XYZ file of C-alpha atoms in Angstrom:
608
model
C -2.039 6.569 -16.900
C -0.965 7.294 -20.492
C 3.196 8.174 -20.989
C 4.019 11.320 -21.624
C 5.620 9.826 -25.420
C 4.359 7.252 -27.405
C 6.359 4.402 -27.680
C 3.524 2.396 -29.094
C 5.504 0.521 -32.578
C 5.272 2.830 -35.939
C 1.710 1.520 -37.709
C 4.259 1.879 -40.943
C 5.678 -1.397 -39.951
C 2.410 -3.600 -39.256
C 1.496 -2.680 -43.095
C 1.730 -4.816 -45.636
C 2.875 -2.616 -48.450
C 2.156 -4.074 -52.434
C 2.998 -1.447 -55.455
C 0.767 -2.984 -57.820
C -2.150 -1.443 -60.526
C -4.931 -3.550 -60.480
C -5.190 -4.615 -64.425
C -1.949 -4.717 -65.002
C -0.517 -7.482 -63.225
C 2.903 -5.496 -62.180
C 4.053 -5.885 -58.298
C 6.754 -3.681 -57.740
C 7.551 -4.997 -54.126
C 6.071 -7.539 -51.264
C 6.214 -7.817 -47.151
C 6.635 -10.589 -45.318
C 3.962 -10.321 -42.565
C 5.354 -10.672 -38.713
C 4.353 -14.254 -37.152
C 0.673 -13.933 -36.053
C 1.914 -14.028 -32.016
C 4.025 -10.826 -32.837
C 1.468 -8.696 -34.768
C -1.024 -10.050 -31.161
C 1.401 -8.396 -28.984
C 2.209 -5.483 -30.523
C -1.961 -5.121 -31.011
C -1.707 -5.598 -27.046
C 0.567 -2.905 -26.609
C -1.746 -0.740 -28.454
C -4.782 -1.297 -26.550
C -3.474 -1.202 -23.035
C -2.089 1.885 -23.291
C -4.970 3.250 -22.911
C -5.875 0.694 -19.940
C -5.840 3.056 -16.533
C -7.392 1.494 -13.947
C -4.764 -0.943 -12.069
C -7.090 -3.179 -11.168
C -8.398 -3.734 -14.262
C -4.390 -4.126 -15.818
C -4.035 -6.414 -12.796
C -6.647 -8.541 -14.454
C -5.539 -8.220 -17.999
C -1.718 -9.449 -16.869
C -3.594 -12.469 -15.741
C -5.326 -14.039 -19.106
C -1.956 -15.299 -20.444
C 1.847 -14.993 -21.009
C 1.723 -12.844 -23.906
C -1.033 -10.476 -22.026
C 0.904 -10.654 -18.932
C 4.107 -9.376 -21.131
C 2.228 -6.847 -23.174
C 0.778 -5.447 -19.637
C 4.176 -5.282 -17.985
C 5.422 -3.178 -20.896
C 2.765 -0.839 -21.081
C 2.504 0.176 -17.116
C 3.560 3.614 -16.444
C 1.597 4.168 -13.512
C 3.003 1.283 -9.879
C 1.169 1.301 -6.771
C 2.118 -0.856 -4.155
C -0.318 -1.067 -1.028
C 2.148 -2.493 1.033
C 5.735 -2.121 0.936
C 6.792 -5.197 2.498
C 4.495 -7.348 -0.052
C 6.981 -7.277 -2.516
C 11.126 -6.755 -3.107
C 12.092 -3.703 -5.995
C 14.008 -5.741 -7.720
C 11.222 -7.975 -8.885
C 9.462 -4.988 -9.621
C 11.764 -3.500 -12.123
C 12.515 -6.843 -13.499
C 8.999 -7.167 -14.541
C 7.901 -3.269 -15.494
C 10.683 -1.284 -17.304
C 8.682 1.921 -18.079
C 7.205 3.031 -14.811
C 7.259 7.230 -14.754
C 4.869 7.124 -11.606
C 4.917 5.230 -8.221
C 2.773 5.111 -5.052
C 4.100 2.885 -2.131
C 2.453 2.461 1.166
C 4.277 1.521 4.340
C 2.665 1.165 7.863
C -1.179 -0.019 7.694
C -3.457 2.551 9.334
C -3.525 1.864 12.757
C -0.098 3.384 12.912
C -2.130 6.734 13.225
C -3.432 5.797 16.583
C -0.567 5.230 18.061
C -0.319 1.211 17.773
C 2.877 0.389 15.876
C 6.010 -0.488 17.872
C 8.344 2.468 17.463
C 11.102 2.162 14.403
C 8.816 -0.470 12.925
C 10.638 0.104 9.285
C 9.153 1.184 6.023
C 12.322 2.392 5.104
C 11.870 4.147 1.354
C 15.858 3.198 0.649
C 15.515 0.318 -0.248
C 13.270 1.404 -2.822
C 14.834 4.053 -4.247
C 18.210 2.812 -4.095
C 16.819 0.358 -6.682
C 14.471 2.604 -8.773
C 17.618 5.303 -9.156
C 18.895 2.726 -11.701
C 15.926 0.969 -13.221
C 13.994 3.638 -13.706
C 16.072 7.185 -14.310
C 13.093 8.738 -15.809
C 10.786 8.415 -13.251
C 8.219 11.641 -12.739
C 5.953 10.949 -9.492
C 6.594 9.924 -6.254
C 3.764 9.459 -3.906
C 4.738 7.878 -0.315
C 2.536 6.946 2.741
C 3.268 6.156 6.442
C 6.850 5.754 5.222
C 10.270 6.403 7.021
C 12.308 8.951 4.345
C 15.619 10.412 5.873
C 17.143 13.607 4.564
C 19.821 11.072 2.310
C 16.657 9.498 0.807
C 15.520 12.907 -0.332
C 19.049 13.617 -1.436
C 18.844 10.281 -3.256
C 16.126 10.687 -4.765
C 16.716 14.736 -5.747
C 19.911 13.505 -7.454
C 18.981 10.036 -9.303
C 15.638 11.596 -11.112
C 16.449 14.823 -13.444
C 12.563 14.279 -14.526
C 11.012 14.282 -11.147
C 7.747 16.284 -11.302
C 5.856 15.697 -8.363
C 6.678 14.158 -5.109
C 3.779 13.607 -2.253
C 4.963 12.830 1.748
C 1.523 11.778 3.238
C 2.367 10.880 7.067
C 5.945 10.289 6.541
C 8.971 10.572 9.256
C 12.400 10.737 10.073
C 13.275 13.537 7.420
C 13.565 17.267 7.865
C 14.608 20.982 6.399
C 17.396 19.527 4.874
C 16.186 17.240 2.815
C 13.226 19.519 1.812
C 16.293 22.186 0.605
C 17.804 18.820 -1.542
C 14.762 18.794 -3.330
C 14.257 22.240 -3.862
C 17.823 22.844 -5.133
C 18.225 19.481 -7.111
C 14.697 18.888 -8.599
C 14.645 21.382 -11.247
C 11.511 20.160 -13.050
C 9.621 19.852 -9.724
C 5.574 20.714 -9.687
C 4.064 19.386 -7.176
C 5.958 19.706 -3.578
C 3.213 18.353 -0.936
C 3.569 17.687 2.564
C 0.562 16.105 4.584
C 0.531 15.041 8.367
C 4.665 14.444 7.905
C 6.681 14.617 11.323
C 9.258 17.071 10.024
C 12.672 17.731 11.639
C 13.640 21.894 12.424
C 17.514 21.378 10.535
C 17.406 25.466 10.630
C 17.733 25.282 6.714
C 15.904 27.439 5.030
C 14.334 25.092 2.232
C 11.923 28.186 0.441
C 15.194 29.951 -0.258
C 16.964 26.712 -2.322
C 14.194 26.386 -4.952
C 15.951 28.047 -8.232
C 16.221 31.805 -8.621
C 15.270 31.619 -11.996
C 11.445 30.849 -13.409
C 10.603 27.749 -11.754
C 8.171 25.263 -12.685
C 6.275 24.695 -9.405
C 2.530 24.264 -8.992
C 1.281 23.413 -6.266
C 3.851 23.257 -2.475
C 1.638 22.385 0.985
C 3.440 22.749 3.958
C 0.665 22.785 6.464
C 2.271 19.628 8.855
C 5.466 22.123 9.311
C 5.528 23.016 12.869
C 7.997 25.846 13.201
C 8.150 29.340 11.141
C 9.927 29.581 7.469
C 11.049 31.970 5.107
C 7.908 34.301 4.316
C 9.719 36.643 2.135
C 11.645 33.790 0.149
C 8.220 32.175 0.145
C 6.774 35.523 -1.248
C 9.570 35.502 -4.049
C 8.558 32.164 -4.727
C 5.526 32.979 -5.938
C 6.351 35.770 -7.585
C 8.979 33.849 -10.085
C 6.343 30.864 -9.919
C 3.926 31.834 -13.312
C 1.972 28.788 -12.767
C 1.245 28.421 -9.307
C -1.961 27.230 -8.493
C -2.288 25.429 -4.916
C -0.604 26.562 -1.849
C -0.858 25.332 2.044
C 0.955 27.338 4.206
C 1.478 26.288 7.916
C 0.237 28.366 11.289
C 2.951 30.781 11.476
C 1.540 32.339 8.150
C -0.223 35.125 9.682
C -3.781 36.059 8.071
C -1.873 39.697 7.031
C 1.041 37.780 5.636
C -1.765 35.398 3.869
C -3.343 38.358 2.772
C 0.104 39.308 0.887
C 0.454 36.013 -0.578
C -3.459 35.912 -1.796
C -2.515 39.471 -3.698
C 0.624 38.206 -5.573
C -0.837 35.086 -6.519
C -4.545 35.588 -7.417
C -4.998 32.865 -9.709
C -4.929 29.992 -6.538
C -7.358 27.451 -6.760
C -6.440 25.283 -3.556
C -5.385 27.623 -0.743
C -4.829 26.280 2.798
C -4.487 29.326 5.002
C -2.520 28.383 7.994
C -3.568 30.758 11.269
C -7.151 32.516 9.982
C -6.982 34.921 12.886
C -5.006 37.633 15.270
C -3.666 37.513 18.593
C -4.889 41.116 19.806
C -8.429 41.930 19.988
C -9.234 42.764 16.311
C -11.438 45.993 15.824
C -12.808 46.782 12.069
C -10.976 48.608 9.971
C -10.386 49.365 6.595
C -7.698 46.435 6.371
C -10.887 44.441 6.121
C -12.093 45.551 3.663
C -8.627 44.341 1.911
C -8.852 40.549 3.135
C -12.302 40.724 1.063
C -11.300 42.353 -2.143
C -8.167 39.625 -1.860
C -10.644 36.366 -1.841
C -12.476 38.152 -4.314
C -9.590 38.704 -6.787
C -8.728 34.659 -6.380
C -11.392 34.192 -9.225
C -10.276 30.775 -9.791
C -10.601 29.660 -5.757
C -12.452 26.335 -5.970
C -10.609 25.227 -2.539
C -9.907 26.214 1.048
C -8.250 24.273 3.767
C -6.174 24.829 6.904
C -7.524 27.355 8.900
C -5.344 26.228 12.205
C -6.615 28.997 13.680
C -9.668 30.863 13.212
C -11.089 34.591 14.133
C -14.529 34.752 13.252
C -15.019 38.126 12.217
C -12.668 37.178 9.337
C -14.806 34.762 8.135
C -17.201 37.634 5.761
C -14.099 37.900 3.843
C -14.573 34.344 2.342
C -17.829 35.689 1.286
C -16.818 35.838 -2.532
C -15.506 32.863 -2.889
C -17.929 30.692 -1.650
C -19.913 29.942 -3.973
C -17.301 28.603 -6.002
C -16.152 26.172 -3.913
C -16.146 22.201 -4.190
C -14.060 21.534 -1.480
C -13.979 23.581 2.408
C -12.007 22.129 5.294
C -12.650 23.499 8.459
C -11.567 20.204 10.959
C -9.347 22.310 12.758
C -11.550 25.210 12.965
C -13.050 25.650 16.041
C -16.345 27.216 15.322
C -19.810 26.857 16.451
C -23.304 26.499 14.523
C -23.637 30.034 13.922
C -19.856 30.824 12.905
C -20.942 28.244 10.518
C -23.875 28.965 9.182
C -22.681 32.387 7.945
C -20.453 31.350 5.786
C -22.366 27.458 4.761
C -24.970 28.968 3.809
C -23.204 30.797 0.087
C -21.747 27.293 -0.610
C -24.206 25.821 -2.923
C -21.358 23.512 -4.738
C -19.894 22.011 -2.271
C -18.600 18.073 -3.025
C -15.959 17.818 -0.055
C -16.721 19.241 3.412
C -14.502 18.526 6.809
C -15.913 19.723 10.068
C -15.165 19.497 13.836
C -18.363 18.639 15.875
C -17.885 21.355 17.591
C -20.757 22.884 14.851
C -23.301 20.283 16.883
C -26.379 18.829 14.638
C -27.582 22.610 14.215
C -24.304 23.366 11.867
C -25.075 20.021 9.929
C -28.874 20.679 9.295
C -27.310 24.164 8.203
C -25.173 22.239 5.629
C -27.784 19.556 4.587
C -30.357 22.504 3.324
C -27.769 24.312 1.046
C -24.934 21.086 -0.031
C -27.481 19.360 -2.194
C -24.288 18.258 -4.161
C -21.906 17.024 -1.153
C -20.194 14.018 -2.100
C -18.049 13.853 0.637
C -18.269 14.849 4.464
C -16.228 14.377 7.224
C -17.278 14.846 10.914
C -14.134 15.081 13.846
C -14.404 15.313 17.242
C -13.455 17.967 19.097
C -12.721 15.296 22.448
C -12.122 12.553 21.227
C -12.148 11.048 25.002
C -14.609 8.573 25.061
C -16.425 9.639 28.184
C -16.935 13.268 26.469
C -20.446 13.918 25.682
C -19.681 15.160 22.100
C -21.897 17.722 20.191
C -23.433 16.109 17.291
C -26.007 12.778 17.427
C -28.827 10.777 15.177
C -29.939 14.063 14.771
C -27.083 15.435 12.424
C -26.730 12.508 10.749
C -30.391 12.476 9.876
C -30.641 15.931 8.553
C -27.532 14.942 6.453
C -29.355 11.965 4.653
C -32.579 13.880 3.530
C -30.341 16.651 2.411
C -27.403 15.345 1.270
C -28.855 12.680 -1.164
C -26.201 12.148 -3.645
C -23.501 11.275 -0.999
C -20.852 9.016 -1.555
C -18.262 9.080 1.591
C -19.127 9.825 4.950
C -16.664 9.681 8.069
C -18.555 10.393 11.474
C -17.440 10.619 15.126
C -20.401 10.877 17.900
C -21.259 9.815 21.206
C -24.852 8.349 20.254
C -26.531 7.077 17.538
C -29.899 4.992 16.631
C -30.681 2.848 13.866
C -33.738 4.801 12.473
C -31.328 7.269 11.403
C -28.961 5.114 9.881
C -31.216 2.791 8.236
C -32.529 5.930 6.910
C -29.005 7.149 5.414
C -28.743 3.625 3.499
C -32.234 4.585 1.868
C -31.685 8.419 1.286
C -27.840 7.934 0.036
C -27.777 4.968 -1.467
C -24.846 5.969 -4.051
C -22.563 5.464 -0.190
C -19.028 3.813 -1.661
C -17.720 4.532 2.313
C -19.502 4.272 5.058
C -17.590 4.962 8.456
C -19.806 5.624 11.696
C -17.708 6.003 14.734
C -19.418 5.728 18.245
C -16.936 6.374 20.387
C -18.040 5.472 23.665
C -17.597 1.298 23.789
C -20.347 -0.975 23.453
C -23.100 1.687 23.055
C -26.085 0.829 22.049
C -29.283 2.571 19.906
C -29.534 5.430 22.768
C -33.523 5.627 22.503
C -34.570 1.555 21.881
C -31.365 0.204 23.429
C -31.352 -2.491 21.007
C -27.852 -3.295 19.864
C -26.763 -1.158 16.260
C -26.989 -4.456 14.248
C -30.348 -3.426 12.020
C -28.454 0.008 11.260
C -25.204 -1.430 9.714
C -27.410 -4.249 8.250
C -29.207 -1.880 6.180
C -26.094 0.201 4.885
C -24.615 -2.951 3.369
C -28.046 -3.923 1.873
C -29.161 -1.087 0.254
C -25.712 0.968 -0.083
C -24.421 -1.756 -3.349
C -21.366 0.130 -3.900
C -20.312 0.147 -0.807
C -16.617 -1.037 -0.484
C -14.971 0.962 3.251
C -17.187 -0.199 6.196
C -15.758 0.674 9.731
C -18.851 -0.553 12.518
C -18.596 0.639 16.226
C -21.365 0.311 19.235
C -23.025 -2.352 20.456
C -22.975 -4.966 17.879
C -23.735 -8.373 18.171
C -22.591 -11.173 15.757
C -25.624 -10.573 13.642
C -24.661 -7.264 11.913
C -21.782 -9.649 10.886
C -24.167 -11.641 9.322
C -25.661 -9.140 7.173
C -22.207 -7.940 6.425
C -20.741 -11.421 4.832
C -24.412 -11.601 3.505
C -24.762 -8.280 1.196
C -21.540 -6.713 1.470
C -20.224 -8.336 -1.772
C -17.735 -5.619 -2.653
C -16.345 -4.489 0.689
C -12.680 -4.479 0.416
C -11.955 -2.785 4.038
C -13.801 -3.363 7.536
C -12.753 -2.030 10.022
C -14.052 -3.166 13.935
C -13.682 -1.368 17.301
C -14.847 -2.566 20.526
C -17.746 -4.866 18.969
C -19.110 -8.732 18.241
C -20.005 -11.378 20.716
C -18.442 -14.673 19.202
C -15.724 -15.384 16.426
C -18.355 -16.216 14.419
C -19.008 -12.872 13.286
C -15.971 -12.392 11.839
C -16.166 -15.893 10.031
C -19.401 -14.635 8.266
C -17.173 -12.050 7.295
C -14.217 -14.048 5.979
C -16.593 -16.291 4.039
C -19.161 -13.922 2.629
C -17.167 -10.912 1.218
C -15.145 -12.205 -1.841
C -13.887 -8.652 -2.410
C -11.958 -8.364 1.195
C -8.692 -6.812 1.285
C -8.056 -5.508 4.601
C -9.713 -6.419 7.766
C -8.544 -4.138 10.849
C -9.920 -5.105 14.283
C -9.041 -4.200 17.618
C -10.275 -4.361 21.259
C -12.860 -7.274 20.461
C -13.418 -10.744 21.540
C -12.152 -12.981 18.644
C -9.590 -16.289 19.384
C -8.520 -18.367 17.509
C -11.083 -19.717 15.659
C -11.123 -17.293 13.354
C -7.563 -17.551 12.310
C -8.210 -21.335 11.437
C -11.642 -19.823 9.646
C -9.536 -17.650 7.548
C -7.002 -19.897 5.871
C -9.120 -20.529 2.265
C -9.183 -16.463 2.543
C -5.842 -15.033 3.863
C -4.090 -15.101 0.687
C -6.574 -13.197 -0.846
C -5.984 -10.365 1.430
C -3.811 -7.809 1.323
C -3.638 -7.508 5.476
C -5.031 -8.738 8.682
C -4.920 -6.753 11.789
C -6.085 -7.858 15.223
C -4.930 -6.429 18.284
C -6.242 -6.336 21.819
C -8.314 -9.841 20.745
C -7.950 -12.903 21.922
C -5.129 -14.620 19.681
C -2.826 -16.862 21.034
C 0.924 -17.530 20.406
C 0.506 -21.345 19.460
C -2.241 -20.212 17.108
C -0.504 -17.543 15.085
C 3.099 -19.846 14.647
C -0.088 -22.757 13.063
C -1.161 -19.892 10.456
C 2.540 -19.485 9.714
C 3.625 -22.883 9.291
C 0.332 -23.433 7.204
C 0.367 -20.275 5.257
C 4.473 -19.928 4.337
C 3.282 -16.937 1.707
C 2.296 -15.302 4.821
C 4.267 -13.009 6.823
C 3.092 -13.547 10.427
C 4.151 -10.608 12.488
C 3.288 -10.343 16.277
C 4.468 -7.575 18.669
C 5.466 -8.025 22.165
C 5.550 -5.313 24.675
C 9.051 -5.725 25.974
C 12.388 -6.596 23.860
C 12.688 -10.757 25.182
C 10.697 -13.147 23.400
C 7.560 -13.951 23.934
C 7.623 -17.810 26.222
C 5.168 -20.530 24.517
C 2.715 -20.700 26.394
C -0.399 -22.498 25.300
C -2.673 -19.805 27.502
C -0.261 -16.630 26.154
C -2.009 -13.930 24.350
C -0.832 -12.197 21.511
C -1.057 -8.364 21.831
C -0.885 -7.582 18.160
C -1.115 -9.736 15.115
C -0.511 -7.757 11.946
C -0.368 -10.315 8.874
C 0.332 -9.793 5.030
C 0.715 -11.629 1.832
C 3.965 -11.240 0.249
C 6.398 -12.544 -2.458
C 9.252 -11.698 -1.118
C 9.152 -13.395 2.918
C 10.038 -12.257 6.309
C 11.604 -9.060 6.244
C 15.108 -8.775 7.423
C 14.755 -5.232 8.874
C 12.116 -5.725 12.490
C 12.844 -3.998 15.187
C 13.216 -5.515 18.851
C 9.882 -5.394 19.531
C 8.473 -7.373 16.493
C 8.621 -10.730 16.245
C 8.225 -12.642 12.898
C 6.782 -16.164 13.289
């Protein structure tokens, strides 16, 4: 990311400057040239400013002292993919000029349900930090973190700049830290809330944002479970000249919508909240209103949300459809033909999420008109895993032939062959993420009843970008072997309820250079693979492994063998696990870091 000023050195000072006329032999003046490792550096400087990718900086900071310097001083742009990997204050000992920052706390699994409760990511301890290393700071972007309302405060107070700020499936904060924000950030833009557990305070947060012209342009609330200020909300807008994306939660009503779409027609993202009415709707000319609103948001490239749905609302999107890139309807509970109406007018599609409850029919439906889909996504409705689910091969068939210039595809179903995914790795071979979800354990190809292993064996050969695996059904350790074979640049795999031997996951550890996290649960790998791992661990960002067959003795070897390695493992009740030579480990969740064991575990973690 470039800075917002230059602070590159003047060129006037790299210039050797000589006031002399050739012929006449006259030199008016003469400049000592800087020593040839300064004039490198500053050259450095130069050139990595315009350096954006991280992982090619990462690289850069890695050819020498003076690169890794001139790196360091360039980097406006921090991500950390784990926050526990690393302490703040070596951060902001080593880059002084940061304006953005993205941390990540709890690894995935935390979604389903799988972390001991309290487990930490506490932002504070960031923050407290950055607030005096880096005052100017301008983005904040936090995931699966624990923010309280004094973080918020904290951070509201100790960054004038701040300009965006992103919760994505945060806790332990609530209205009242949302109304610090509002009233302190004064330069704020960007005010997004996704999947965040947020606390009712009974503030009302809409109403603190400044009464003057604010700068805001873009404030999702969707995760919000309780009502908020609609008219302060409405005044928002109206003061808000360069508003462009909005997500409003369920208790937005589609008439209160409606009023929003009308005072703010230039939108581009707009998540709608409830899509629908309680009583029994009968036409009227009101309708006729909803569709002359979408069809004054010109600019509408987005739509999201739709918490709940009426489907005789959906001809009002009508005008808007073919504009859009990007349609999210995974909490929309609609059918094939609810679909169809309104699929079939979005010929630009890139980004489509579904429920299943749309069955193959809806997805053939989308693969003949989203000949440009780049990204789908395909939820279950019951995600039980004796539920027969709605979609199959056949859906994800009619996909590939239509779909062929697919990138990322996430997909939930009950059955599944390998003809039709062997025949997605041929008709989308530009896949970068592959996720196929069977849900039922252990199934196999529902027609041949030969295990899934020729399926996933042909996404990782002919999919060469592919770098986000996750492999379900019944898999034996030879789709492992294709995996460590010709997936060369996967850099997460994730495993559910699959593999015979700990062998397949040391064809893993040993074939795919690129590996950064490995998550695997509910499978039959000891302790083998631990010992397999130990050329690879540091390598890794994580390793997850829970429900397998690790043992205590085994994980406190890896710890005494790795000591760059935190070794977590989490116990079901508060005392300490006994050693035991036969006790199993529940969880083992394992990370590189810089900084050691963590001072902040809960009871229920234990830290080898």
């Amino acid at each position: 990311m470039r800075e917002g000023t230059d602070n590159r050195p003047d060129a006037t000072s790299e210039t050797v400057t000589i006031g002399s006329v050739v012929g006449q032999g006259v030199v008016a003046s003469a400049y000592i040239p800087p020593c040839p490792d300064q004039v490198l550096e500053n050259v450095l400087e130069n050139v990595l400013h315009f350096l954006t990718c991280r992982r090619d900086r990462n690289a850069a900071s890695l050819v020498c002292k003076a690169w890794y310097r001139a790196e360091a001083l360039t980097r406006s742009h921090l991500f950390i993919g784990n926050c526990y990997a690393v302490g703040p204050a070596r951060v902001t000992e080593r880059f002084r000029r940061v304006r953005s920052v993205i941390i990540k706390g709890r690894p995935r699994f935390a979604d389903f349900g799988l972390m001991p409760p309290n487990w930490g990511a506490h932002s504070y301890r960031w923050f407290s930090v950055f607030a005096q290393a880096y005052p100017g700071l301008e983005k904040i972007h936090l995931k699966r973190m624990c923010v309280t309302d004094d973080d918020l405060e904290l951070i509201s107070k100790s960054f004038p700049s701040l300009k965006e700020i992103t919760l994505v499936c945060c806790e332990a904060f609530g209205t009242s830290g949302l109304a610090f924000l509002a009233s302190n950030s004064r330069q704020l833009r960007v005010l997004d809330l996704f999947e965040d557990e947020v606390n009712d305070d009974e503030v009302d947060w809409i109403s603190c944002f400044p009464e003057t012209g604010t700068c805001l342009e873009s404030l999702s609330f969707e995760c919000i479970d309780f009502p908020i200020n609609f008219n302060a909300l409405e005044r928002l807008l109206a003061r808000s000249p360069n508003f462009k994306k909005l997500r409003v939660n369920r208790f937005v009503s589609l008439d209160l919508l409606h009023r929003l779409m009308c005072r703010a027609p230039q939108l581009t993202h707009l998540g709608t909240g409830s899509f629908g009415l309680n009583e029994v709707w009968q036409p009227t000319e009101q309708d006729l209103d909803y569709r002359a609103a979408f069809a004054a948001c010109k600019s509408l490239v987005c739509l999201s949300g739709f918490r709940e749905i009426a489907p005789l609302f959906l001809p009002s999107m009508y005008p808007v459809c073919a504009n859009l890139t990007s349609l999210n309807f995974s909490y929309a509970n609609i059918d094939a033909e609810e679909l169809k109406s309104v699929i079939c007018h979005c010929h630009n599609l890139r980004t489509f999420w579904v429920l299943d409850s749309v069955g193959d029919e809806g997805l053939q439906a989308v693969s003949s008109t989203c000949k440009d889909l780049r990204e789908l996504r395909v939820f279950p409705i019951d995600a039980r895993e004796d539920s027969e689910g709605f979609v199959s091969e056949l859906g994800l068939l009619a996909i590939s032939e239509g779909c062929r210039k697919l990138e990322s595809i996430l997909y939930f179903c009950q059955r599944m062959t390998n003809a039709a995914v062997v025949a997605m790795s041929k008709n989308c071979p530009e896949l970068v993420v592959f996720r196929l979800c069977i849900m039922g354990r252990h199934r196999p190809d529902h027609i041949t009843n030969e295990p899934m292993d020729e399926g996933f064996g042909a996404i990782v050969m002919n999919c060469k970008k592919l770098t986000r695996l996750a492999v379900s059904g019944l898999l034996t350790d030879k789709a492992f072997e294709y995996i460590g074979r010709y997936g060369k640049l996967v850099r997460t795999l994730s495993v559910a309820f699959a593999g015979d031997t700990d062998m397949a996951l040391k064809y893993v550890l040993e074939g795919c250079p690129k590996l950064l996290k490995l998550e695997v649960r509910d499978s039959p790998y000891g302790d083998s693979v631990l010992r397999a791992g130990l050329p690879h661990f540091y390598n890794m960002r994580f390793l997850w492994m829970s429900a397998c067959k690790l043992t205590l003795p085994a994980c406190k070897q890896i710890a005494r063998e790795m000591p760059h390695l935190v070794v977590e493992v989490f116990v079901s009740g508060a005392e300490e696990a006994v050693d035991d030579k036969d006790e199993f480990v529940d969880t083992l969740y394992m990370y590189r870091s810089l900084e050691g064991p963590r001072t902040d575990a809960p009871e229920h973690v234990r830290i080898l």
